[in-house]
Coordinates of C-alpha atoms and ligand atoms in Angstrom, one line a residue:
M1 CA 0.0 0.0 0.0
I2 CA 1.2 3.5 -0.8
E3 CA 1.7 5.6 2.3
K4 CA 0.0 8.9 2.3
N5 CA 3.3 10.8 2.4
D6 CA 4.5 9.0 -0.7
V7 CA 1.8 10.1 -3.0
P8 CA 2.1 13.3 -5.0
V9 CA 0.1 16.2 -3.6
G10 CA -1.0 18.8 -6.1
R11 CA -3.2 21.9 -5.7
F12 CA -5.3 24.3 -7.7
A13 CA -5.2 27.8 -6.2
P14 CA -7.6 30.1 -8.0
S15 CA -8.2 33.7 -7.0
P16 CA -12.0 34.2 -6.6
S17 CA -12.1 37.5 -8.5
G18 CA -14.4 36.5 -11.3
R19 CA -15.8 33.6 -13.2
M20 CA -13.2 31.1 -14.4
H21 CA -12.3 31.0 -18.1
L22 CA -10.8 28.4 -20.5
G23 CA -7.3 29.4 -19.3
N24 CA -8.1 28.6 -15.6
I25 CA -9.7 25.3 -16.7
F26 CA -6.6 24.5 -18.8
T27 CA -4.4 24.8 -15.6
A28 CA -6.9 22.9 -13.4
V29 CA -7.2 20.0 -15.8
L30 CA -3.5 19.5 -16.2
S31 CA -2.9 19.9 -12.4
W32 CA -5.6 17.3 -11.6
L33 CA -4.4 14.8 -14.3
S34 CA -0.8 15.1 -13.2
V35 CA -1.4 14.0 -9.6
K36 CA -4.4 11.7 -10.3
S37 CA -2.5 9.8 -13.0
R38 CA 0.0 8.9 -10.2
G39 CA -2.6 8.1 -7.5
G40 CA -2.1 11.4 -5.8
R41 CA -4.2 13.9 -3.9
W42 CA -5.5 17.2 -5.2
I43 CA -6.2 20.3 -3.0
L44 CA -8.4 23.2 -3.8
R45 CA -7.1 26.4 -2.1
I46 CA -9.0 29.6 -2.5
E47 CA -6.5 32.5 -2.9
D48 CA -8.6 35.3 -1.6
L49 CA -5.8 37.5 -0.1
D50 CA -7.1 40.6 -1.8
P51 CA -10.3 41.6 -0.1
Q52 CA -11.1 44.2 -2.7
R53 CA -11.1 41.8 -5.6
S54 CA -12.2 38.5 -3.9
R55 CA -15.9 37.5 -3.5
S56 CA -17.3 34.4 -1.9
E57 CA -19.8 34.0 -4.7
F58 CA -17.0 33.6 -7.1
A59 CA -15.3 31.0 -4.9
S60 CA -18.6 29.0 -4.8
Q61 CA -18.9 29.4 -8.5
I62 CA -15.3 28.0 -9.0
E63 CA -16.3 24.9 -7.0
D64 CA -19.5 24.5 -9.0
D65 CA -17.6 24.8 -12.3
L66 CA -14.9 22.3 -11.2
L67 CA -17.5 19.8 -10.1
W68 CA -19.4 20.2 -13.4
L69 CA -16.2 19.2 -15.1
G70 CA -15.6 16.2 -12.8
L71 CA -12.6 17.8 -11.2
E72 CA -13.1 16.7 -7.6
W73 CA -10.7 17.7 -4.9
D74 CA -9.6 15.5 -1.9
E75 CA -9.0 18.4 0.4
G76 CA -9.9 22.1 0.6
G77 CA -12.6 24.3 -0.9
V78 CA -14.6 27.0 0.7
D79 CA -15.8 24.8 3.5
G80 CA -12.3 23.6 4.1
V81 CA -12.6 19.8 4.2
G82 CA -9.3 18.2 5.4
P83 CA -6.5 18.3 8.0
N84 CA -4.7 21.4 6.8
G85 CA -7.4 24.0 6.8
P86 CA -8.6 26.6 6.6
Y87 CA -8.2 26.4 2.8
C88 CA -9.2 30.1 2.1
Q89 CA -6.2 32.3 2.5
S90 CA -8.3 35.0 4.2
G91 CA -8.4 32.6 7.2
R92 CA -4.7 31.8 7.4
H93 CA -3.2 35.0 8.9
T94 CA -1.8 33.1 11.9
F95 CA 0.3 30.9 9.5
Y96 CA 1.6 34.0 7.7
N97 CA 2.4 35.8 11.0
K98 CA 4.4 32.8 12.2
F99 CA 6.4 32.7 9.0
L100 CA 7.1 36.4 9.2
D101 CA 8.2 36.1 12.9
Y102 CA 10.5 33.3 11.9
L103 CA 12.1 35.4 9.2
R104 CA 12.4 38.4 11.6
D105 CA 14.0 36.3 14.3
G106 CA 16.5 35.2 11.7
G107 CA 17.3 38.8 10.7
L108 CA 16.1 38.1 7.2
I109 CA 13.6 40.9 6.7
Y110 CA 13.4 44.7 7.2
P111 CA 10.8 47.5 7.3
C112 CA 10.5 49.7 4.3
A113 CA 8.9 53.1 4.2
C114 CA 8.9 53.5 0.4
R115 CA 5.5 54.1 -1.1
R116 CA 4.4 52.3 -4.2
A117 CA 3.9 55.6 -6.1
D118 CA 7.5 56.7 -5.2
L119 CA 8.9 53.4 -6.4
H120 CA 7.1 53.8 -9.7
A121 CA 8.2 57.5 -10.0
T122 CA 11.9 56.9 -9.2
Q123 CA 12.7 53.6 -10.8
A124 CA 12.6 52.6 -14.4
P125 CA 10.4 49.5 -14.8
H126 CA 12.1 46.5 -16.2
A127 CA 12.3 46.8 -19.9
T128 CA 10.3 43.8 -21.0
D129 CA 7.5 43.3 -18.5
G130 CA 7.1 46.5 -16.4
R131 CA 8.6 44.9 -13.2
I132 CA 10.1 47.3 -10.7
V133 CA 13.4 46.1 -9.3
Y134 CA 13.7 47.5 -5.7
S135 CA 16.7 49.8 -5.3
G136 CA 17.4 48.9 -1.7
K137 CA 16.7 52.5 -0.5
C138 CA 15.5 51.2 3.0
R139 CA 17.8 48.2 3.2
P140 CA 19.5 48.7 6.6
A141 CA 23.3 49.3 6.4
S142 CA 23.8 47.7 9.7
T143 CA 23.5 44.0 10.1
P144 CA 20.4 42.8 11.9
P145 CA 19.1 42.8 14.5
F146 CA 18.1 46.5 14.1
T147 CA 15.2 48.4 15.6
W148 CA 11.7 47.7 14.2
P149 CA 9.2 50.5 14.2
E150 CA 6.5 49.9 16.8
G151 CA 3.9 47.4 15.3
M152 CA 5.6 48.0 11.9
S153 CA 2.5 50.1 11.0
G154 CA 2.8 52.2 7.9
C155 CA 5.8 50.2 6.7
S156 CA 6.0 47.3 4.3
V157 CA 8.2 44.4 5.1
R158 CA 11.0 43.3 2.7
L159 CA 13.2 40.3 2.4
F160 CA 16.9 40.6 2.0
V161 CA 17.8 38.8 -1.2
P162 CA 21.3 37.7 -2.1
D163 CA 23.0 38.6 -5.3
E164 CA 23.1 35.0 -6.5
E165 CA 21.6 32.7 -9.0
I166 CA 18.7 30.4 -8.1
Y167 CA 18.5 27.4 -10.4
F168 CA 15.5 25.1 -10.8
T169 CA 14.1 22.8 -13.4
D170 CA 10.6 23.4 -14.5
G171 CA 8.7 20.2 -15.6
V172 CA 7.6 21.9 -18.8
Y173 CA 10.1 24.6 -19.6
G174 CA 13.3 22.9 -18.3
Q175 CA 16.3 24.5 -16.6
Q176 CA 15.8 28.1 -15.3
C177 CA 18.2 30.4 -13.7
V178 CA 17.2 33.7 -12.0
N179 CA 19.3 36.2 -10.1
L180 CA 16.9 37.6 -7.4
A181 CA 18.9 40.8 -7.0
S182 CA 18.5 41.8 -10.6
H183 CA 15.1 40.1 -11.1
C184 CA 13.2 41.9 -8.3
G185 CA 15.6 43.0 -5.6
D186 CA 14.5 42.7 -1.9
F187 CA 10.8 41.9 -2.4
V188 CA 7.8 42.7 -0.2
L189 CA 6.3 40.1 2.0
R190 CA 3.7 42.3 3.8
R191 CA 2.4 45.5 2.4
A192 CA 2.2 48.7 4.4
D193 CA -1.6 48.3 4.7
G194 CA -1.0 44.9 6.4
A195 CA -2.0 42.8 3.3
W196 CA 0.1 39.7 2.8
A197 CA 2.1 39.3 -0.4
Y198 CA 1.3 36.4 -2.6
Q199 CA 5.0 35.2 -2.4
L200 CA 4.9 34.7 1.3
A201 CA 1.4 33.2 1.4
V202 CA 1.9 30.8 -1.4
V203 CA 5.0 29.3 0.2
A204 CA 3.5 29.3 3.7
D205 CA 0.5 27.4 2.4
D206 CA 2.1 25.0 0.0
A207 CA 4.6 24.0 2.7
A208 CA 1.9 23.6 5.4
M209 CA -0.3 21.6 3.1
G210 CA 2.5 19.2 2.1
V211 CA 2.2 20.2 -1.6
T212 CA 4.8 18.3 -3.7
E213 CA 3.8 19.7 -7.1
V214 CA 2.7 23.1 -8.3
V215 CA 1.0 23.5 -11.7
R216 CA 0.1 27.0 -12.8
G217 CA 0.3 29.5 -15.6
N218 CA 3.8 30.4 -17.0
D219 CA 3.3 34.0 -16.0
L220 CA 4.5 32.8 -12.6
L221 CA 7.6 31.0 -13.9
L222 CA 10.2 33.5 -12.9
S223 CA 8.7 34.3 -9.5
T224 CA 9.2 30.6 -8.7
A225 CA 12.8 31.6 -7.8
Q226 CA 11.5 33.9 -5.1
Q227 CA 9.5 31.1 -3.7
I228 CA 12.4 28.6 -3.9
Y229 CA 14.5 31.1 -1.9
L230 CA 11.8 31.3 0.8
Y231 CA 11.7 27.5 1.0
R232 CA 15.4 27.5 1.5
L233 CA 15.1 30.0 4.4
L234 CA 12.3 27.9 5.8
G235 CA 14.5 24.7 5.6
V236 CA 11.8 22.9 3.7
D237 CA 12.1 21.1 0.3
A238 CA 10.4 23.1 -2.5
P239 CA 7.8 21.3 -4.5
A240 CA 8.3 20.3 -8.2
Y241 CA 7.0 23.1 -10.5
C242 CA 5.3 22.6 -13.9
H243 CA 4.3 25.9 -15.5
V244 CA 1.8 25.7 -18.4
P245 CA 1.3 27.8 -21.5
L246 CA -1.1 30.8 -21.2
V247 CA -4.3 30.4 -23.2
C248 CA -4.8 33.2 -25.8
N249 CA -7.9 34.5 -27.5
A250 CA -8.4 34.8 -31.3
E251 CA -6.4 38.1 -31.3
G252 CA -3.5 36.3 -29.6
R253 CA -4.0 38.1 -26.3
R254 CA -4.0 36.4 -22.9
L255 CA -7.6 35.7 -21.8
S256 CA -9.4 38.2 -19.6
K257 CA -12.9 38.7 -18.2
R258 CA -13.8 40.4 -21.5
D259 CA -13.5 37.2 -23.4
Q260 CA -17.1 36.2 -22.6
A261 CA -17.2 33.4 -25.2
L262 CA -14.5 31.6 -23.2
S263 CA -15.9 32.2 -19.8
M264 CA -17.3 29.2 -17.9
E265 CA -20.7 30.9 -18.0
T266 CA -20.8 30.6 -21.8
L267 CA -18.8 27.4 -22.1
R268 CA -21.3 25.5 -19.9
K269 CA -24.1 26.6 -22.2
V270 CA -22.5 25.5 -25.4
C271 CA -20.4 22.4 -24.4
T272 CA -20.8 19.2 -22.4
P273 CA -18.1 18.5 -19.8
E274 CA -16.6 15.9 -22.1
E275 CA -16.5 18.3 -25.0
L276 CA -14.7 20.9 -22.9
I277 CA -12.3 18.4 -21.5
G278 CA -11.6 17.3 -25.1
R279 CA -10.9 20.9 -26.2
V280 CA -8.5 21.4 -23.3
A281 CA -6.7 18.0 -24.0
A282 CA -6.3 19.0 -27.7
M283 CA -4.9 22.4 -26.7
A284 CA -2.5 20.8 -24.3
G285 CA -1.3 18.3 -26.9
L286 CA -2.6 15.2 -25.1
I287 CA -4.8 14.2 -28.0
D288 CA -4.2 15.0 -31.7
H289 CA -7.7 16.2 -32.7
V290 CA -10.6 17.6 -30.8
H291 CA -13.2 15.1 -29.7
P292 CA -15.2 14.6 -26.5
C293 CA -13.1 13.0 -23.9
S294 CA -13.6 11.8 -20.3
L295 CA -11.1 12.6 -17.6
D296 CA -10.7 8.9 -17.1
E297 CA -9.5 8.4 -20.7
L298 CA -6.9 11.1 -20.2
L299 CA -5.6 9.6 -17.0
D300 CA -4.0 6.8 -19.0
R301 CA -2.4 8.9 -21.6
F302 CA -1.3 11.9 -19.4
S303 CA 2.4 12.7 -19.5
W304 CA 4.2 16.0 -19.0
S305 CA 6.5 15.1 -21.9
A306 CA 3.4 15.3 -24.2
V307 CA 2.3 18.7 -22.9
T308 CA 2.9 21.6 -25.3
K309 CA 5.9 23.7 -24.4
T310 CA 5.0 26.8 -26.3
E311 CA 4.7 30.1 -24.4
T312 CA 1.0 30.5 -25.3
V313 CA -1.6 28.2 -26.7
P314 CA -4.5 29.5 -28.9
A315 CA -8.0 28.8 -27.5
L316 CA -10.0 26.3 -29.5
Y317 CA -13.5 27.9 -30.0
Ligands
LIG1 N1 -3.9 32.5 -7.4 C1 -3.1 32.5 -8.6 C2 -4.0 32.6 -9.8 O1 -5.2 32.5 -9.7 C3 -2.3 31.2 -8.8 C4 -1.1 31.1 -7.9 C5 -0.4 29.8 -7.9 O2 -0.9 28.8 -8.4 O3 0.7 29.8 -7.3 O4 -3.5 32.8 -10.9

């Protein structure tokens, strides 16, 4: 018998800021197939860190859409079934605080008084994707421990990053090398308004939930280095990463809420679950022409080596 700890543990971590579209489903199906084809467990985590954009109706709708497709989760969801709950990030502040305390005790973080607007005004965004690389203005010259402002209110919290290369192998895109100092500089873990940064929350959660495999869109490929560095500081093995191509609309642009034809609301009206799974499988390269397909049929033929390695994949309408 396979011990629970030996099976792969994957997760799907949508942000409940709108109805899912074909791109979200593309990621969910590949993530589910990857762990289920190896007898693993699949977690549904709701990434509702941003209170302005997250709505509980969207989270319930995500669950309904996944179940309609037959993508059942073993742990998680809005009601938080399983031993590692809660599974909505809005309920996990204690975990994030503990992680931050741990980093502070290790002298690995510092308070930063720079405002977002100042950073944008004074620093040239990275040429290709508009990223801002932090200049280190507030980085303390003295070695920690140094004095923290009372309650750290009004300050964001940044992580000292080393000027060194982080190497990792992505299951789809292969060997990657990122220098954190030039990629992003010391990055924010908690914003001045107290909101937790995605980078801290995702590592705290994946580590606490025993996730061994992360499948997500390739827009997060390079930020994986930030997460791997946090795992290193935490002394926990990082999961395996498989980034998947971003799904594009007929104009070649990444899907957004405006692409109504590819939102789950429309797709559920015009397709059966098998037809939609077949479309996703053909887009991913798992079958060579579009035909209705069950998840069970795909379990036998799933392999990461078959999955398309292009940067984007056109949506099949
Ligand atoms: N919450 C992110 C999204 O909806 C996914 C982050 C992740 O999988 O690490 O795109």
